[in-house]
Coordinates of C-alpha atoms in Angstrom, one line a residue:
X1 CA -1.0 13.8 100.5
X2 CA -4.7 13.4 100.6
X3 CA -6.5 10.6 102.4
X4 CA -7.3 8.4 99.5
X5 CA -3.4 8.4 98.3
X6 CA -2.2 7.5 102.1
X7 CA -4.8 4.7 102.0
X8 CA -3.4 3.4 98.4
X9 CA 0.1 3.7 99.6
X10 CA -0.2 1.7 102.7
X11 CA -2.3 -1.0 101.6
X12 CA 0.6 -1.4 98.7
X13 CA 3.2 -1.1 101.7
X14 CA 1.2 -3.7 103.8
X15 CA 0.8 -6.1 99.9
X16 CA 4.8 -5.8 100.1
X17 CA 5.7 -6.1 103.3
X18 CA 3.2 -9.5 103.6
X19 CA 5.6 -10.3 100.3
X20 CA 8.7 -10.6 102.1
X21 CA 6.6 -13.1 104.7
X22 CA 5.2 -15.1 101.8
X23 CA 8.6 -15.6 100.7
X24 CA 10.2 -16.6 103.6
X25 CA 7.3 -18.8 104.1
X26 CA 7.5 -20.6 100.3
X27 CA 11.0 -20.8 101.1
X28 CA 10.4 -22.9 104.2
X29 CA 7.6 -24.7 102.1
X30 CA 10.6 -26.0 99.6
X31 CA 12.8 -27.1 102.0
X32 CA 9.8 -29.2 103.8
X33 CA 10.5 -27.6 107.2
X34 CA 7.5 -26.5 109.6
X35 CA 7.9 -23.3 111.5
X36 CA 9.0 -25.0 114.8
X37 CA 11.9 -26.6 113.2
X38 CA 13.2 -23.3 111.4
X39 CA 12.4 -21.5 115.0
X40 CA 14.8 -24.1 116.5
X41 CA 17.3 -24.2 113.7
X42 CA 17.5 -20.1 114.5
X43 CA 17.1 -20.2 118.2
X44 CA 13.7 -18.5 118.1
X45 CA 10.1 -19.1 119.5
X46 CA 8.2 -20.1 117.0
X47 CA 5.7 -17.1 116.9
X48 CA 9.0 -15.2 115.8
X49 CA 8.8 -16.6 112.5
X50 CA 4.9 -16.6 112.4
X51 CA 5.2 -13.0 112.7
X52 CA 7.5 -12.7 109.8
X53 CA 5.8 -15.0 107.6
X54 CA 2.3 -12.5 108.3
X55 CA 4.4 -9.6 107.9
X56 CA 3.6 -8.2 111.0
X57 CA 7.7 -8.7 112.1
X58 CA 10.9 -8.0 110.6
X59 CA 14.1 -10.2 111.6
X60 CA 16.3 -8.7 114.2
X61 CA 19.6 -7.7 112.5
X62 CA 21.3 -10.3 115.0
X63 CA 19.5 -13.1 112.8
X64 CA 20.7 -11.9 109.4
X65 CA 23.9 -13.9 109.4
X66 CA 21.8 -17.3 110.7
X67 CA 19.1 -17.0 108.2
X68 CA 20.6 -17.6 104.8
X69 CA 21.7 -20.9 106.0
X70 CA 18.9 -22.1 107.3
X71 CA 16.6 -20.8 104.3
X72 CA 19.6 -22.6 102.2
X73 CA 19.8 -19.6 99.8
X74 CA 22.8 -17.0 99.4
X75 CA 23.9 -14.1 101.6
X76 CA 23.3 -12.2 98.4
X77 CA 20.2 -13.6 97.6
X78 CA 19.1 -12.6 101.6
X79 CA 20.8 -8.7 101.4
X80 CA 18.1 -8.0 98.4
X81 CA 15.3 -9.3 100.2
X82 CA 16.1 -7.7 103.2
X83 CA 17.6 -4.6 101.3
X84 CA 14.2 -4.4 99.3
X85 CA 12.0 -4.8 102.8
X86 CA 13.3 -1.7 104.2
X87 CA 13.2 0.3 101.3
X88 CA 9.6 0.0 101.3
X89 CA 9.5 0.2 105.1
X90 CA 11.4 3.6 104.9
X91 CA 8.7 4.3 102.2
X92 CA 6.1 4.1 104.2
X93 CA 7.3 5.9 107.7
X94 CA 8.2 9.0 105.6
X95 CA 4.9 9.0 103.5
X96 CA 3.0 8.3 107.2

């Protein structure tokens, strides 16, 4: 892969990885809840959910059954986000 295709690919990685965050954060948005009260709600600091609202974390897999309730959506709804999140993560760490 040449350098300008590596570059392409991970700024789209980085687009859809700051996706998931935006999500999460519109989400939040909806349900008129700052970041301290879903960090409480989840037993997390709040820079834990800063970090996956700039993309720059991913939930720990201990979270996944806490976060569909306090997002209010479906455990369905959650597996595709998070099923779609790491697809593009496993993108990226082969192409890299």
């Amino acid at each position: 892969m040449n350098y300008i295709n590596k570059k392409y690919l991970l700024k789209d990685m980085k687009i859809k990885r700051n996706l998931f965050g935006i999500y999460l954060k519109e989400r939040r948005s909806v349900l008129g809840l700052t970041q301290t009260e879903v960090a409480n709600l989840l037993g997390v600091q709040t820079s834990v959910v800063r970090k996956w609202e700039q993309g720059s974390d991913f939930p720990a897999l201990e979270m996944h059954h806490k976060i569909p309730t306090c997002y209010q959506i479906t455990e369905i709804e959650w597996h595709s986000i998070v099923d779609e999140e790491l697809d593009h993560r496993r993108v990226a760490d082969v192409q890299c």
